[in-house]
mmCIF file of C-alpha atoms in Angstrom:
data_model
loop_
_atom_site.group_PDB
_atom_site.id
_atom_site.type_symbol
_atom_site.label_atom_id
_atom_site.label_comp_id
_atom_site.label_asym_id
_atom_site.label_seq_id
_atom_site.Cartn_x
_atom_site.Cartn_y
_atom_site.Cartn_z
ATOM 1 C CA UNK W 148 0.000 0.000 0.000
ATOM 2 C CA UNK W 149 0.879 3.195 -0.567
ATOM 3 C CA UNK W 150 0.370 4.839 3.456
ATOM 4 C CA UNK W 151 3.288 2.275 4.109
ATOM 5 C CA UNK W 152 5.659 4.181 1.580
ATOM 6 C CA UNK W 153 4.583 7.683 2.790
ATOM 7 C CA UNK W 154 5.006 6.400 6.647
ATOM 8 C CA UNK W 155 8.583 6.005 5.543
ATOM 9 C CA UNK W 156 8.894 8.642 2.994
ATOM 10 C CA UNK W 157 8.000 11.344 6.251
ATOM 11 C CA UNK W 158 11.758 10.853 8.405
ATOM 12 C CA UNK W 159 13.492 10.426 5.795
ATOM 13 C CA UNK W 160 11.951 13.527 3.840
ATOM 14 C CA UNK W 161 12.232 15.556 6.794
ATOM 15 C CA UNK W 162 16.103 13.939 7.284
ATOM 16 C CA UNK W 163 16.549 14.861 3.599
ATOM 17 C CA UNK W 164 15.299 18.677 4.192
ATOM 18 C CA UNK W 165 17.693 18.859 7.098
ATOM 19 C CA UNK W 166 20.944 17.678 5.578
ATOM 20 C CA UNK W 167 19.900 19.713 2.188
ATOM 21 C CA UNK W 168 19.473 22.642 4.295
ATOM 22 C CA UNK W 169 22.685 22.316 6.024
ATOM 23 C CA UNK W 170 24.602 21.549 2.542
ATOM 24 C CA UNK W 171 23.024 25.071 1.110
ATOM 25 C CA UNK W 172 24.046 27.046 3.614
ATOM 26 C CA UNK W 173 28.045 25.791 3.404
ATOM 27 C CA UNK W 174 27.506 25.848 -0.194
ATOM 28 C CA UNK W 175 26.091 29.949 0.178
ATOM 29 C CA UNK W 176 29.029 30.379 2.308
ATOM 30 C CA UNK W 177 31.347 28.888 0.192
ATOM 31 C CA UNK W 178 29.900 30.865 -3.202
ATOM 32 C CA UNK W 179 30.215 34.444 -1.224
ATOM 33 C CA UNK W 180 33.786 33.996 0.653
ATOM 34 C CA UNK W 181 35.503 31.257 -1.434
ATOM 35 C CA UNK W 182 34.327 31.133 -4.988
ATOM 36 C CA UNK W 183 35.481 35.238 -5.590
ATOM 37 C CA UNK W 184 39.286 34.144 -4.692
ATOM 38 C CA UNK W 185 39.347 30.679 -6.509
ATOM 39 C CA UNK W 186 36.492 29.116 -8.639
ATOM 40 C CA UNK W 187 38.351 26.015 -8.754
ATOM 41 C CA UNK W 188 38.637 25.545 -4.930
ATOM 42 C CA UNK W 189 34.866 26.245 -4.893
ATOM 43 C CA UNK W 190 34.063 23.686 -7.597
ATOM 44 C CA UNK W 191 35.882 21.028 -5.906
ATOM 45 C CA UNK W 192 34.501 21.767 -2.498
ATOM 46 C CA UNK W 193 31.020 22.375 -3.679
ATOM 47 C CA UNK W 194 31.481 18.470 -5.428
ATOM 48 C CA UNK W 195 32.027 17.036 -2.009
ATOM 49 C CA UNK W 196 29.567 18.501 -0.562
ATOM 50 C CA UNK W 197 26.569 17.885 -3.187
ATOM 51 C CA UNK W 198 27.790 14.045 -3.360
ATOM 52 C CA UNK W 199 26.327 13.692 0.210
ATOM 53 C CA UNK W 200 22.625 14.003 -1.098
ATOM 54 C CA UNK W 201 23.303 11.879 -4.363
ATOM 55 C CA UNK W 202 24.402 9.529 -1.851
ATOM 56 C CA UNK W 203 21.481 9.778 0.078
ATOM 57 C CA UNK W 204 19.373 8.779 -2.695
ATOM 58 C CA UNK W 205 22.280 5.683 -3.608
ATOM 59 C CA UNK W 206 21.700 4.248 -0.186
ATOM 60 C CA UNK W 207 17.742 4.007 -0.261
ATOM 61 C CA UNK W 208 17.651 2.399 -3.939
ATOM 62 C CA UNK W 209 20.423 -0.431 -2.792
ATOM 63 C CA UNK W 210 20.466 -0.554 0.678
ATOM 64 C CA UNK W 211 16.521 0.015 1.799
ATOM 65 C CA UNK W 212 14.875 -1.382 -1.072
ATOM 66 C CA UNK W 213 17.748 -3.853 -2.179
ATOM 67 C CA UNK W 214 17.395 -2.500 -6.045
ATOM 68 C CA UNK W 215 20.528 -4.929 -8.034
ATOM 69 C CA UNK W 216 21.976 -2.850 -10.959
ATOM 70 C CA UNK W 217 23.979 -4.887 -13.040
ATOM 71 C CA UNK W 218 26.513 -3.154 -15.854
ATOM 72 C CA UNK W 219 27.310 -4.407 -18.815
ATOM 73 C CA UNK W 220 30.423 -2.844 -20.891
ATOM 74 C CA UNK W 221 34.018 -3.589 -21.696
ATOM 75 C CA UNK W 222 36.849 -3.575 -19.323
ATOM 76 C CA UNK W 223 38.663 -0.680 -20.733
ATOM 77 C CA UNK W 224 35.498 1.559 -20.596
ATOM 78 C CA UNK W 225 34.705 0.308 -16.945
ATOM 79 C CA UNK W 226 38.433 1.660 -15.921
ATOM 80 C CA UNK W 227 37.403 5.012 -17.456
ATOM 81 C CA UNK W 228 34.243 5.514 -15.621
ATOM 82 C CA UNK W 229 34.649 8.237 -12.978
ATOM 83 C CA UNK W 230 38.092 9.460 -14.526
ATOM 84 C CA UNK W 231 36.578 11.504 -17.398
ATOM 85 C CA UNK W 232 34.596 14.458 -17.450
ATOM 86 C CA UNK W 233 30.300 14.267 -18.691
ATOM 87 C CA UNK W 234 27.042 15.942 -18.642
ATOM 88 C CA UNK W 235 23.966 15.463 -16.372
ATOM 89 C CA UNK W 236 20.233 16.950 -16.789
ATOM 90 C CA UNK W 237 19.256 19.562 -14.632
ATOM 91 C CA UNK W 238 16.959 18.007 -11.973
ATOM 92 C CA UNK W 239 16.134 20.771 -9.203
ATOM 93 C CA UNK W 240 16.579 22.808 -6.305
ATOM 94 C CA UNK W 241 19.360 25.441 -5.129
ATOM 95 C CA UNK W 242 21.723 22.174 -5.177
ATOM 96 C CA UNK W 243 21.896 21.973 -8.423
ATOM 97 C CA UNK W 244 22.133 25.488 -9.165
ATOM 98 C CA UNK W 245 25.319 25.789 -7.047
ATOM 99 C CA UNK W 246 26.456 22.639 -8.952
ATOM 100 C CA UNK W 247 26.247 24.431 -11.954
ATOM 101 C CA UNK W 248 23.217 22.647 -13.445
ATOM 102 C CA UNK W 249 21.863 23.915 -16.852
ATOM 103 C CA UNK W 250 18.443 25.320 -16.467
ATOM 104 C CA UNK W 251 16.546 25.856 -20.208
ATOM 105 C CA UNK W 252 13.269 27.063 -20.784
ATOM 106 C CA UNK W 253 12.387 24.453 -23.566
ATOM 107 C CA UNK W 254 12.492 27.834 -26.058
ATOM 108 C CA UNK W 255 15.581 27.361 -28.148
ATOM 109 C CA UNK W 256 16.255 30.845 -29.433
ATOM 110 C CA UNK W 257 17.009 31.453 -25.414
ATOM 111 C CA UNK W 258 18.380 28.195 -24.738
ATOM 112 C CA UNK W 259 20.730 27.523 -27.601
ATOM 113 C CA UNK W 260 23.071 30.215 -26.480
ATOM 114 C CA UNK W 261 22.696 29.469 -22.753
ATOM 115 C CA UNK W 262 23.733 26.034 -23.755
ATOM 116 C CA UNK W 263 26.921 26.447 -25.065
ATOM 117 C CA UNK W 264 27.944 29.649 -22.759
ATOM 118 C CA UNK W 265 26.901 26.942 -19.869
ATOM 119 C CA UNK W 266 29.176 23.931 -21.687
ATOM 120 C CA UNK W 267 31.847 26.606 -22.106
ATOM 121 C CA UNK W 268 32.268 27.459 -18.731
ATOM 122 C CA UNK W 269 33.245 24.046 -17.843
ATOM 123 C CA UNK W 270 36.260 23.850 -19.754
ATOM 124 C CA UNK W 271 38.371 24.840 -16.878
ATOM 125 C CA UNK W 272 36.594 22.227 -14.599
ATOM 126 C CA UNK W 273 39.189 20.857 -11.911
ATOM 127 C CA UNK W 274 37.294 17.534 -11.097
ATOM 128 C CA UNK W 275 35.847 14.885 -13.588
ATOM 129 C CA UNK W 276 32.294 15.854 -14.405
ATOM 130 C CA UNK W 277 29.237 14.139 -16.208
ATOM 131 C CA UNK W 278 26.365 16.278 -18.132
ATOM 132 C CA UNK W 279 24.253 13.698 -18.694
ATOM 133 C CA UNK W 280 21.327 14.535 -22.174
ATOM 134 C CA UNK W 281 18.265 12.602 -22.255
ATOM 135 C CA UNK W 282 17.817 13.190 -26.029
ATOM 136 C CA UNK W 283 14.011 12.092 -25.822
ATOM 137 C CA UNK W 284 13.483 15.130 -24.003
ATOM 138 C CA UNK W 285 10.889 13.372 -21.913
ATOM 139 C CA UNK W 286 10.234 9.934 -20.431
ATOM 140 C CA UNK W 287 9.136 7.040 -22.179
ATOM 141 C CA UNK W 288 5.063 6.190 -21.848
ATOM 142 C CA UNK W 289 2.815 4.124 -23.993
ATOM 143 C CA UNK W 290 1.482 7.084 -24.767
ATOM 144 C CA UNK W 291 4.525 8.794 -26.016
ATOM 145 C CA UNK W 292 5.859 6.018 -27.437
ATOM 146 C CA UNK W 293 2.700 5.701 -29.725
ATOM 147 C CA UNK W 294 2.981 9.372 -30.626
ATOM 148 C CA UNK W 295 6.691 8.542 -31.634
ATOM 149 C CA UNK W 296 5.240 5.782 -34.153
ATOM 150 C CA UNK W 297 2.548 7.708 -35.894
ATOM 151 C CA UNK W 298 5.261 10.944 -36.394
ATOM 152 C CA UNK W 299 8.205 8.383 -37.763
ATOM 153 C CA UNK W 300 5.688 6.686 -40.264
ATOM 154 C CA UNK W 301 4.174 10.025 -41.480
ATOM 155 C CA UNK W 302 7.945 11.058 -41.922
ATOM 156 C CA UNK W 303 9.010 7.831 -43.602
ATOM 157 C CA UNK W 304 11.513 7.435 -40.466
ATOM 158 C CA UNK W 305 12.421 3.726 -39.336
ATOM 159 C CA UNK W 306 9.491 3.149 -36.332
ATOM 160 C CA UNK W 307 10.932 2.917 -32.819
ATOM 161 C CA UNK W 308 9.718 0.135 -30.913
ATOM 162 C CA UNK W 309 11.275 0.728 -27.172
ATOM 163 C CA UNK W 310 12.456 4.504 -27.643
ATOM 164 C CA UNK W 311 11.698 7.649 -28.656
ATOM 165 C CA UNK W 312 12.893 9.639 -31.661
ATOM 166 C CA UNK W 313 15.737 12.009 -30.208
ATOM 167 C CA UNK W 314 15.134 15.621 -30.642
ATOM 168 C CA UNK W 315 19.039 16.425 -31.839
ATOM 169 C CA UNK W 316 19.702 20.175 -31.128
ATOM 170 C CA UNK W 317 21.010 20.042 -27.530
ATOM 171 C CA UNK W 318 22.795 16.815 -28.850
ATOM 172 C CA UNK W 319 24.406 18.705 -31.305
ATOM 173 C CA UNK W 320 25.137 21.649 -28.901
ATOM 174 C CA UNK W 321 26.518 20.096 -26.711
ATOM 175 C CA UNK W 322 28.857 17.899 -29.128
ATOM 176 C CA UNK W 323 30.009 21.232 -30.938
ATOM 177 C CA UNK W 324 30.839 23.074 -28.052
ATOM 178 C CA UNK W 325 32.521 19.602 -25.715
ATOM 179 C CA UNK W 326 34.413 18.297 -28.367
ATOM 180 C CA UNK W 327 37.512 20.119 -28.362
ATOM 181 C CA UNK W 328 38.238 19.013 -24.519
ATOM 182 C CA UNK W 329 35.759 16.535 -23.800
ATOM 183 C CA UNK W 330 37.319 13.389 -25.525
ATOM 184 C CA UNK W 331 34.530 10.468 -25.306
ATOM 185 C CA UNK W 332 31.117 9.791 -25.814
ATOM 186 C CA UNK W 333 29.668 7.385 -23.561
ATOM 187 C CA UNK W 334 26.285 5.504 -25.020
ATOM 188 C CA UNK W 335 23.978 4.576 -22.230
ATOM 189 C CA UNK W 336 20.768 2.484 -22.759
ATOM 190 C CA UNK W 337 18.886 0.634 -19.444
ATOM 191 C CA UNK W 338 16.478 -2.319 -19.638
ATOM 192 C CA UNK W 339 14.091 -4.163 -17.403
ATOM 193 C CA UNK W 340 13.578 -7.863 -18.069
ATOM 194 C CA UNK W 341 10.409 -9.023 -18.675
ATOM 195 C CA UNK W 342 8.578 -9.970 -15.949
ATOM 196 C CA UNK W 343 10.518 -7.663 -13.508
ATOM 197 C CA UNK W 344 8.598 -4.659 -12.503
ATOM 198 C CA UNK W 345 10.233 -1.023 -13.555
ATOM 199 C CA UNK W 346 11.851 0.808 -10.766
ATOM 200 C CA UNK W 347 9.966 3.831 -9.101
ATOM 201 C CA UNK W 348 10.262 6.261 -6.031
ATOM 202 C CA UNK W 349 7.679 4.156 -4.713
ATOM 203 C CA UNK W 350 8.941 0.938 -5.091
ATOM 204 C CA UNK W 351 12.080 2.090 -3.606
ATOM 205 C CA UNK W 352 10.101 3.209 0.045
ATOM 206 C CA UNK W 353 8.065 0.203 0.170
ATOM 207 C CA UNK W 354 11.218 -1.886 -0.083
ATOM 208 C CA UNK W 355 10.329 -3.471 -3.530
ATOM 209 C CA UNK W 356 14.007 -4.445 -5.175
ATOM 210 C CA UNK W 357 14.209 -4.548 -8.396
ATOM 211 C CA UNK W 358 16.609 -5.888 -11.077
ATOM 212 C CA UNK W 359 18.393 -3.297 -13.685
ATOM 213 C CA UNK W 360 20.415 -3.914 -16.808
ATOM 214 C CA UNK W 361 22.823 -1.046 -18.025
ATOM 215 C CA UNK W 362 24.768 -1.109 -21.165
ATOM 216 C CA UNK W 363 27.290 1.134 -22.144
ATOM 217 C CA UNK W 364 29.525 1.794 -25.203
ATOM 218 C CA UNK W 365 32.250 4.370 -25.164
ATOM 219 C CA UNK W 366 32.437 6.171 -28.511
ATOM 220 C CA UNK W 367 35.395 8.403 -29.204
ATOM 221 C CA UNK W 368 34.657 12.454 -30.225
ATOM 222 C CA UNK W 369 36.565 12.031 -32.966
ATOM 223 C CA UNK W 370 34.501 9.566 -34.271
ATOM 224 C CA UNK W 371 31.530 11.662 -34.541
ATOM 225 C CA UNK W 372 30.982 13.618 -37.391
ATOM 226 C CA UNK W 373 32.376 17.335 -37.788
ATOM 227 C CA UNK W 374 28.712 18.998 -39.489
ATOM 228 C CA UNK W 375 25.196 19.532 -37.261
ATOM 229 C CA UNK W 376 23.447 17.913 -39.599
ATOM 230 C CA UNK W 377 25.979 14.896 -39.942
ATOM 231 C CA UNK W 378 26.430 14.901 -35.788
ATOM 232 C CA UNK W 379 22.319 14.860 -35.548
ATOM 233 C CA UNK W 380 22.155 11.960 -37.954
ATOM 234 C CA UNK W 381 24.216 10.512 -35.944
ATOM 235 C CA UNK W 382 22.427 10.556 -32.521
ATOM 236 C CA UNK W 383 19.128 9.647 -34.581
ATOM 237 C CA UNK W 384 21.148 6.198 -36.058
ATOM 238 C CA UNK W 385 22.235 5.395 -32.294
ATOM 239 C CA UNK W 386 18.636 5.331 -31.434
ATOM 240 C CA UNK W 387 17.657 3.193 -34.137
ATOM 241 C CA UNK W 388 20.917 1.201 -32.834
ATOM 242 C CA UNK W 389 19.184 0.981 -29.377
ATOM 243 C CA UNK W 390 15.831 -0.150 -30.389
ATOM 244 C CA UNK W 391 17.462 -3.006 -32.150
ATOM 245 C CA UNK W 392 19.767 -3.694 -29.008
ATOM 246 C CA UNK W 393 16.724 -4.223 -27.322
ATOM 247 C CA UNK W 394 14.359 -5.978 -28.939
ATOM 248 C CA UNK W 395 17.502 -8.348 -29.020
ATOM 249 C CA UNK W 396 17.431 -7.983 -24.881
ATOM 250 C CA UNK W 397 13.858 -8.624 -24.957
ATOM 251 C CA UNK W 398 14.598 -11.821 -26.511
ATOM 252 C CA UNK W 399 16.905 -13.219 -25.054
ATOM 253 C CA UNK W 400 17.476 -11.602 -21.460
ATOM 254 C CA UNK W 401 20.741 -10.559 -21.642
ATOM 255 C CA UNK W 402 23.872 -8.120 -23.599
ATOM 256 C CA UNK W 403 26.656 -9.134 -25.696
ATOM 257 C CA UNK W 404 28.989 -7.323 -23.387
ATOM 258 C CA UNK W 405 30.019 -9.265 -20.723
ATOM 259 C CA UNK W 406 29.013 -8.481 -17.105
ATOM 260 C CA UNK W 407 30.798 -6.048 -14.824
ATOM 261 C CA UNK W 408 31.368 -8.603 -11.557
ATOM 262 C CA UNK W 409 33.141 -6.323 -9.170
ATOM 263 C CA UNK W 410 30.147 -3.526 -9.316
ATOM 264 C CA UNK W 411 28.495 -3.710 -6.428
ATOM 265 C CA UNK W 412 26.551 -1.585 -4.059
ATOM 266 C CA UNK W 413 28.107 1.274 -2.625
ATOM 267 C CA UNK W 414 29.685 1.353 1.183
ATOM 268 C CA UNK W 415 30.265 4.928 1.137
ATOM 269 C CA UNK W 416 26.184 5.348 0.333
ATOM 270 C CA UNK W 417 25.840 3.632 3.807
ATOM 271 C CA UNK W 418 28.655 4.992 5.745
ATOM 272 C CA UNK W 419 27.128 8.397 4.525
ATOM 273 C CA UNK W 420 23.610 7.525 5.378
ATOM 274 C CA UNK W 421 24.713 6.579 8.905
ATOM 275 C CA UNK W 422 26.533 9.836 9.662
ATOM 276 C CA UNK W 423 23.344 11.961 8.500
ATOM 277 C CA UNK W 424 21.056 9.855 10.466
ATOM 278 C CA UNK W 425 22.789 10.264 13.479
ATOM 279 C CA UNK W 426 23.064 14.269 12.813
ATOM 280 C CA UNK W 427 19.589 14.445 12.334
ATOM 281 C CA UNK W 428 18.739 12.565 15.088
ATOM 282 C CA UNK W 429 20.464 14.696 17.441
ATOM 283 C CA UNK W 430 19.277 18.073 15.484
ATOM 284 C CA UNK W 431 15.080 16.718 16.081
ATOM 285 C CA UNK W 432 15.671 15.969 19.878
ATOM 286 C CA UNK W 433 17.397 19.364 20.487
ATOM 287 C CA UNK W 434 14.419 21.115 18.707
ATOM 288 C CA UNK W 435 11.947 18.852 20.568
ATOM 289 C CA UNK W 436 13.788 20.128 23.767
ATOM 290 C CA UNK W 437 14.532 23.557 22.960
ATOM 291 C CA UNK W 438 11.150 24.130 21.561
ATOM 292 C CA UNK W 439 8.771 21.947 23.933
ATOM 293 C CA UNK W 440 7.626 19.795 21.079
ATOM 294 C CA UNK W 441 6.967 16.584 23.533
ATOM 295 C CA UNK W 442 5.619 18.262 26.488
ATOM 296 C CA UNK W 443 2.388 20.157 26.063
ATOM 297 C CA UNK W 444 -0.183 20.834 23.946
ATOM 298 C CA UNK W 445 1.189 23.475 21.903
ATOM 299 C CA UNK W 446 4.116 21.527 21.346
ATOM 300 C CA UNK W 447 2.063 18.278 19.832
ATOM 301 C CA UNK W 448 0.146 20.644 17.893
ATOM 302 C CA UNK W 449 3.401 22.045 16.158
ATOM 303 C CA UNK W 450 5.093 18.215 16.017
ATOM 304 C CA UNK W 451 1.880 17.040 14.049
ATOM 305 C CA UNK W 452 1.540 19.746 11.665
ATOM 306 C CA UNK W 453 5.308 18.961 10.678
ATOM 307 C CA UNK W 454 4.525 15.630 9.905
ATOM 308 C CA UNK W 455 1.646 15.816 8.616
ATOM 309 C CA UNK W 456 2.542 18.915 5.622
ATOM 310 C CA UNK W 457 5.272 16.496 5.257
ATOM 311 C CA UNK W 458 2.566 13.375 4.533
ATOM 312 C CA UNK W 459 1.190 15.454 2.273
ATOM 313 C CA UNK W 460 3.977 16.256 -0.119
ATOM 314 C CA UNK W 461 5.450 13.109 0.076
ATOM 315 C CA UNK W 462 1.945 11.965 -1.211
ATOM 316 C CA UNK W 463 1.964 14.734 -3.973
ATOM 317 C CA UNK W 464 5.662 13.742 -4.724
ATOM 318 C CA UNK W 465 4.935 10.115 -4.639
ATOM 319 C CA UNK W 466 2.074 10.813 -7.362
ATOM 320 C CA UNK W 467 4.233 12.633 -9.419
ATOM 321 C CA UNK W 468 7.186 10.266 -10.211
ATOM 322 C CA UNK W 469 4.671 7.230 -10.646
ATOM 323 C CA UNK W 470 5.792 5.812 -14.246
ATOM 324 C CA UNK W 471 3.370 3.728 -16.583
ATOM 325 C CA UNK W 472 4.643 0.568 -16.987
ATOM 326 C CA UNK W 473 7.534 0.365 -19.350
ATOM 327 C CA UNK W 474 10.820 -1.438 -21.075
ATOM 328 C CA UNK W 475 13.451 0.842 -21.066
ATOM 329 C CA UNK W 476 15.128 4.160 -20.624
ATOM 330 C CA UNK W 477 17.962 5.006 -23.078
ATOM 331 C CA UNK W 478 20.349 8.228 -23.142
ATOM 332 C CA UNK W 479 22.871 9.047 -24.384
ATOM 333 C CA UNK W 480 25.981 10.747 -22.019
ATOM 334 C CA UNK W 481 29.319 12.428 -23.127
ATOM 335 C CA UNK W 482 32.610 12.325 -20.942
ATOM 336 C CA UNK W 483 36.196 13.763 -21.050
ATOM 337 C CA UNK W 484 39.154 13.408 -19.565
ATOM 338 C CA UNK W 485 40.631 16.016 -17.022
#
């Protein structure tokens, strides 16, 4: 049931709000005293520091709900992973604004040149970053996927079966302005098995594991092709690529690349997890002292309205990130080297 996933979604919302809270105001701190002398100290602080919430959400898809990821790539791009730069979507909050997170307003004659201003800017980037582009440009539903079918048949385009057809301009953006420091391309395309439900937020809180498949191929820049046009053709033949890829998964259950054996769930995600618990723990009984929350009338009245406003948007967030049954996800990521 659903009341069992917001009973648990309340402390560790509220834990969540707490730690966030505390990480924006070192971040604030750090952006007016540190970033003026040395952007590069303030970039590699402000990493450390934003990892602790990413974390946070690490430990509750492995260690609460007991998700199993499973990678599937070659050895020499597995020994790469997390020593080259990339790109990641925006997602939200002040976090990712002090992360330097590209915010667009889905209008491209305002977003094309805060694009590549944005990609610019991390050309002098002191730590390995990812800028991850989901070139769908939304999630996959039935209902989007059918929309995806009607367009590529009206347009005499080869009909996608388990993705959508990649909208190329931020792909193309982002290519033209990485390229000349950003030496890799990493293909990323994740599948459910059949028979295994898809993962959710909600899953995750009720402590529903769930098995993933990821498959990665690690394309160099200079591969790509130097024009837009040829660079967007491109992206649109590596979708086509990924369709086929899985309908082959869907088959048979498995990748042609062998399996990744020494990936496993993350002890720092834990260690992390434990250490913020314990903070918060001690932060809610000093308020419930300092503030009388457990010892009169006014104080219960102030405790419940907490937790209850905090029901209520877990409910409303809950809601929101519920996904329609479906086979895959695929994206496509870009990384460099520092």
């Amino acid at each position: 049931m659903e009341i069992s996933a917001i009973v648990t979604s309340v402390p560790l919302s509220l834990m969540f709000i707490f730690i966030g809270t505390i990480i924006n105001l070192i971040q604030v701190a750090c952006y007016l005293t540190i970033r003026p002398l040395s952007k590069s100290t303030f970039r590699r602080i402000n990493g450390a520091v934003s990892e602790v919430l990413w974390l946070e959400l690490v430990w509750l898809m492995e260690w609460w709900s007991g998700c199993e990821v499973k990678l599937h790539t070659d050895l020499k791009t597995y020994r790469l992973m997390g020593k080259e730069h990339a790109l990641l979507m925006p997602i939200f909050g002040w976090t990712t604004w002090f992360y330097e997170f590209i915010f667009v307003d889905r209008n491209w004659a305002k977003d094309g040149s805060k694009l590549k201003s944005s990609f610019q800017a991390l050309k002098d980037f002191p730590i390995p970053f990812w800028v991850t582009i989901f070139a769908e440009g939304t999630r996959l539903t039935p209902d989007k996927l059918l929309e995806a079918q009607t367009f590529a048949s009206t347009k005499g385009l080869a009909i996608p079966k388990n993705v959508l057809i990649p909208r190329t301009k931020g792909f193309v953006t982002a290519v033209q302005s990485l390229r000349s420091f950003v030496p890799a391309l990493y293909d990323v395309t994740i599948a459910i098995q059949k028979g295994h439900p898809s993962p959710s937020l909600l899953r995750f809180l009720k402590r529903q594991p769930c098995k993933i498949k990821v498959h990665i191929k690690r394309y160099s820049m200079k591969e790509l092709p130097e024009s837009d046009e040829g660079i967007a053709q491109w992206c649109r033949n590596r979708f086509i690529a990924k369709d086929a890829l899985l309908d082959k998964f869907a088959a048979t259950g498995r990748f042609d690349e062998e399996e990744i054996t020494d990936f496993r769930r993350s002890t720092k995600s834990l260690i992390v997890f434990l250490i913020t618990l314990f903070l918060f723990s001690v932060g809610a009984w000093i308020s419930c002292q300092k503030f009388s929350l457990l010892s009169n009338r006014r104080g219960y009245t102030i405790l419940a309205t907490i937790v209850g406003t905090a029901a209520i948007f877990a409910h409303i967030f809950l809601e929101f990130t519920k996904l329609p049954p479906q086979k895959c996800k695929a994206t496509l990521q870009t990384n460099g080297d520092t």
